[in-house]
Amino acid sequence: MPPGSPEQDAATRIGGYFGRTLVVDASDGSARAISLPETVLRAYVGGAGLGAWLLHHLAPAGADPLEPGSPLAFVFSPLVGTPLTTSAKFAVVAKSPLTGMLTDALASSQFAIAGKLTGHDAIVITGRARDLSVLLVDGDGARLTDAGHLAGRTAAQAEEQLRADLGRGWRIAAIGPAGERGVRYATISHDGRHAGRGGLGAVLGAKNIKAVAVHAGAGKVPAADPQAVLAAARDLRARSFGPATAKYRELGTLANLLAFNAISALPTRNFQAASFEGAEHLAEHEHGQEEPSAGIEGIGGAGGSSPRNVLRRVARSGCASCTIGCEHIYRVGGGRKTRVEYENVFALGPMCGVSDPAGVLAASAVCDDLGIDTISAGGTIAWAMECAQRGLIDAPWLRFGDPGALLRALTEIGERRTPLGILLGNGSKAASQAVGGGSAAFALHVKGLEMPGYEPRTLHAMALGLAVNARGADHNRSGAYEADLSGDLDRLAGGDAHVAAAIETEDRAAVMDSMILCKFLRGVFEEPWPEWAALLAAVTGWDVTGAELREAARRIVLAKRAFNAREGWQPADDWLPDRLLTEPLTLPSGREARLTAARLRSMIAAYYKARGLDELGYPGPASDPDPHLPAPQRLCGRGQAQRPGRDPRGPLVDTPGRAGGYWAYGHYCPGKRGDGNAHHR
Ligand code: SF4
């Protein structure tokens, strides 16, 4: 049933939920609350899952993500506000301007708690404000205020200014200049943490909303069994100090860098290699030692050589309600500090061939200032560096390994004034389609989302996980690399065990992102499904079991896929870039690491079968229609014939939708995709 229907008007009040969503129209500041039935909350849990359900109901089919009518949802979870460690998180969900498909990104801390205590399980924004604005939401409702004085400010500056303006208790999620300017991988940030992937900052910017500020109201939402929650919180807290989280506490994810380098899983120079000769310079054990610098002005002090201890770790920090504290803070130079994780070092370091640690840290800080996703930024710039190397774009200065070039490219992307900056601000998929010349073959993305730092040719379970995930190439929605790294299967010979591992980790991610618990906590659960069910039961009062949660995970994964199918997903979108399938790697052992198209196709077919999808990957006969979702909407209108059948271009075409037609939820439409929005509605 649709949200807000009369059947829903009996407000749901269960432990952990308010049972309602606030929908704000930024065009005029009006707001309405819609009820969330208990059946929906139990089926989709919260966070990313509930966000997918909301998008199915509230997003107009076929709408451009940057159109005013496209919704952006901040979605909370049943565990937010409890003493359970790592639970202070929220999801931001929208149709991605980078992929044209569903994206959900998670961020942490006090915004999650205050946002939920406004009295809503989600805050959805539609429309477009006339002037740059701040959306304020508290226990009294929603209103817009002018944000003209914040134009062009970084997210951190905007947050600081708004906290000063608004006073105690207000928590702010904001965009940087890149979000205002429509960079398609702009982030939304809160307290230095980012809802990073998929361009959610551009969606908020398209609504002319610089920031969302939330303040807890008077309403509370007690857990069904507070004593059980408290006992579980004490137990989890104790376990969070154990060996399963030691890596995150003591070293942080940067510890992956040398480990991945050693097993040829560290993508280097736009995936032209899988190990990086400069990895040692960027690794943890080098910290505290003097490093060479390219002498970039403003990095590590102007005037040439780097100061000593440029990579010195100066602090450890963590999100609110977290006992792990995985954040490792480093000094950039000039008194500036920044958080460092494996992914930003990978994307701005090896991926771009940069081994100068000062340059990588400075580039990471620039991404934070602009408000852009480091993985997509690094991936797109690496693609451009290879284009420049091949003479496909006129930017001879854009060389692999040059930190000055990296910083210049980031600046042009953020300013969005030069043709190159505009091109790269659209991401590697769109840029490669514009440049042509065969550059799509080495644009390293899936569905338009740039690849994270996991080499699919040497991690075959992860290869499948990256290919089929609804969000695109993302390591947080598929943790299949765990199976590759476990030693239990041959990571160079993908087969049925890899498929099972990809499905299991995708399901676990779907539930953790919906409950929401930090994935860095996952190792402390010995029997995760029943243990997660017990946590949810204590908060909500439901008699939920591990088996029911597994069903919820599957439902959430399929709901994301169904949304994408509605929006024009095609079988060709579940695939990997040509480079990964045509250029084998030679490992130090002499063994060849190759991922063939046939092997990938076979794993995808097995994945579809196990998921109950049809042979093309659409929600098919073996997957019962989800009664909580609207009926599939066939986008092919205007009376054109729809005929079931195979995509005539086959799964190797990497420019879907350019000619010949498109798939609309299981039917091939002979019309040309993109010939007017009306056609898509
Ligand atoms: S483990 Fe790290 S990312 Fe996860 S909640 Fe704690 S500080 Fe935040």
PDB file of C-alpha atoms in Angstrom, residues 293-386:
ATOM      1  CA  SER A 293      57.851  15.635  -1.344  1.00  0.00           C
ATOM      2  CA  ALA A 294      57.264  17.100  -4.763  1.00  0.00           C
ATOM      3  CA  GLY A 295      57.413  20.481  -3.063  1.00  0.00           C
ATOM      4  CA  ILE A 296      53.897  21.537  -3.839  1.00  0.00           C
ATOM      5  CA  GLU A 297      53.107  24.877  -2.402  1.00  0.00           C
ATOM      6  CA  GLY A 298      50.794  24.565   0.528  1.00  0.00           C
ATOM      7  CA  ILE A 299      51.548  20.921   1.168  1.00  0.00           C
ATOM      8  CA  GLY A 300      53.667  20.345   4.173  1.00  0.00           C
ATOM      9  CA  GLY A 301      54.758  23.958   4.081  1.00  0.00           C
ATOM     10  CA  ALA A 302      55.709  25.966   1.036  1.00  0.00           C
ATOM     11  CA  GLY A 303      59.167  26.154  -0.271  1.00  0.00           C
ATOM     12  CA  GLY A 304      60.073  22.735  -1.476  1.00  0.00           C
ATOM     13  CA  SER A 305      60.963  19.890   0.780  1.00  0.00           C
ATOM     14  CA  SER A 306      58.517  18.278   3.099  1.00  0.00           C
ATOM     15  CA  PRO A 307      58.784  18.783   6.845  1.00  0.00           C
ATOM     16  CA  ARG A 308      59.717  15.844   8.981  1.00  0.00           C
ATOM     17  CA  ASN A 309      56.945  13.590  10.192  1.00  0.00           C
ATOM     18  CA  VAL A 310      54.518  14.697   7.512  1.00  0.00           C
ATOM     19  CA  LEU A 311      52.492  11.508   7.914  1.00  0.00           C
ATOM     20  CA  ARG A 312      52.602  11.474  11.654  1.00  0.00           C
ATOM     21  CA  ARG A 313      49.466  10.021  13.157  1.00  0.00           C
ATOM     22  CA  VAL A 314      48.362  12.472  15.767  1.00  0.00           C
ATOM     23  CA  ALA A 315      45.136  11.097  17.141  1.00  0.00           C
ATOM     24  CA  ARG A 316      42.558   8.376  17.079  1.00  0.00           C
ATOM     25  CA  SER A 317      38.882   9.131  17.069  1.00  0.00           C
ATOM     26  CA  GLY A 318      35.518   7.531  16.534  1.00  0.00           C
ATOM     27  CA  CYS A 319      31.869   8.075  15.828  1.00  0.00           C
ATOM     28  CA  ALA A 320      29.368   8.753  18.568  1.00  0.00           C
ATOM     29  CA  SER A 321      28.230   5.626  20.421  1.00  0.00           C
ATOM     30  CA  CYS A 322      31.239   3.677  19.154  1.00  0.00           C
ATOM     31  CA  THR A 323      33.658   1.784  21.352  1.00  0.00           C
ATOM     32  CA  ILE A 324      35.959   0.770  18.493  1.00  0.00           C
ATOM     33  CA  GLY A 325      37.198   4.161  17.342  1.00  0.00           C
ATOM     34  CA  CYS A 326      38.725   3.239  13.998  1.00  0.00           C
ATOM     35  CA  GLU A 327      39.501   6.751  12.829  1.00  0.00           C
ATOM     36  CA  HIS A 328      43.170   7.550  12.575  1.00  0.00           C
ATOM     37  CA  ILE A 329      43.986  11.214  12.214  1.00  0.00           C
ATOM     38  CA  TYR A 330      47.124  12.451  10.464  1.00  0.00           C
ATOM     39  CA  ARG A 331      48.773  15.794  10.137  1.00  0.00           C
ATOM     40  CA  VAL A 332      48.593  17.171   6.613  1.00  0.00           C
ATOM     41  CA  GLY A 333      50.842  20.144   7.185  1.00  0.00           C
ATOM     42  CA  GLY A 334      50.299  23.741   8.142  1.00  0.00           C
ATOM     43  CA  GLY A 335      48.430  22.597  11.247  1.00  0.00           C
ATOM     44  CA  ARG A 336      45.809  20.796   9.167  1.00  0.00           C
ATOM     45  CA  LYS A 337      44.683  17.279  10.096  1.00  0.00           C
ATOM     46  CA  THR A 338      42.744  14.712   8.144  1.00  0.00           C
ATOM     47  CA  ARG A 339      41.314  11.214   8.566  1.00  0.00           C
ATOM     48  CA  VAL A 340      43.072   8.530   6.580  1.00  0.00           C
ATOM     49  CA  GLU A 341      41.550   5.272   5.369  1.00  0.00           C
ATOM     50  CA  TYR A 342      42.690   2.646   2.936  1.00  0.00           C
ATOM     51  CA  GLU A 343      40.234   3.702   0.244  1.00  0.00           C
ATOM     52  CA  ASN A 344      41.243   7.343   0.025  1.00  0.00           C
ATOM     53  CA  VAL A 345      44.938   6.447   0.053  1.00  0.00           C
ATOM     54  CA  PHE A 346      44.354   3.804  -2.650  1.00  0.00           C
ATOM     55  CA  ALA A 347      42.301   6.115  -4.879  1.00  0.00           C
ATOM     56  CA  LEU A 348      44.542   9.169  -4.613  1.00  0.00           C
ATOM     57  CA  GLY A 349      47.779   7.195  -4.321  1.00  0.00           C
ATOM     58  CA  PRO A 350      48.376   3.950  -6.255  1.00  0.00           C
ATOM     59  CA  MET A 351      45.377   4.417  -8.535  1.00  0.00           C
ATOM     60  CA  CYS A 352      46.895   7.698  -9.754  1.00  0.00           C
ATOM     61  CA  GLY A 353      50.463   6.407  -9.390  1.00  0.00           C
ATOM     62  CA  VAL A 354      51.204   8.911  -6.621  1.00  0.00           C
ATOM     63  CA  SER A 355      53.615   7.718  -3.936  1.00  0.00           C
ATOM     64  CA  ASP A 356      54.264  11.055  -2.252  1.00  0.00           C
ATOM     65  CA  PRO A 357      52.432  10.760   1.088  1.00  0.00           C
ATOM     66  CA  ALA A 358      52.199  14.517   1.490  1.00  0.00           C
ATOM     67  CA  GLY A 359      50.523  14.767  -1.896  1.00  0.00           C
ATOM     68  CA  VAL A 360      48.052  12.010  -1.099  1.00  0.00           C
ATOM     69  CA  LEU A 361      47.127  13.553   2.243  1.00  0.00           C
ATOM     70  CA  ALA A 362      46.747  16.978   0.655  1.00  0.00           C
ATOM     71  CA  ALA A 363      44.548  15.533  -2.100  1.00  0.00           C
ATOM     72  CA  SER A 364      42.404  13.800   0.504  1.00  0.00           C
ATOM     73  CA  ALA A 365      41.991  17.088   2.369  1.00  0.00           C
ATOM     74  CA  VAL A 366      41.036  18.856  -0.884  1.00  0.00           C
ATOM     75  CA  CYS A 367      38.355  16.208  -1.508  1.00  0.00           C
ATOM     76  CA  ASP A 368      36.989  16.885   1.975  1.00  0.00           C
ATOM     77  CA  ASP A 369      36.980  20.627   1.340  1.00  0.00           C
ATOM     78  CA  LEU A 370      35.250  20.313  -2.006  1.00  0.00           C
ATOM     79  CA  GLY A 371      32.900  17.630  -0.725  1.00  0.00           C
ATOM     80  CA  ILE A 372      33.650  14.898  -3.260  1.00  0.00           C
ATOM     81  CA  ASP A 373      34.008  11.145  -3.022  1.00  0.00           C
ATOM     82  CA  THR A 374      37.698  10.239  -3.003  1.00  0.00           C
ATOM     83  CA  ILE A 375      37.176   6.900  -4.772  1.00  0.00           C
ATOM     84  CA  SER A 376      35.254   8.353  -7.697  1.00  0.00           C
ATOM     85  CA  ALA A 377      37.564  11.355  -7.857  1.00  0.00           C
ATOM     86  CA  GLY A 378      40.696   9.205  -7.920  1.00  0.00           C
ATOM     87  CA  GLY A 379      39.180   6.718 -10.336  1.00  0.00           C
ATOM     88  CA  THR A 380      38.042   9.393 -12.759  1.00  0.00           C
ATOM     89  CA  ILE A 381      41.363  11.238 -12.620  1.00  0.00           C
ATOM     90  CA  ALA A 382      43.266   7.983 -13.155  1.00  0.00           C
ATOM     91  CA  TRP A 383      41.162   7.345 -16.247  1.00  0.00           C
ATOM     92  CA  ALA A 384      41.940  10.898 -17.440  1.00  0.00           C
ATOM     93  CA  MET A 385      45.655  10.352 -16.797  1.00  0.00           C
ATOM     94  CA  GLU A 386      45.569   7.327 -19.054  1.00  0.00           C
TER      95      GLU A 386
END
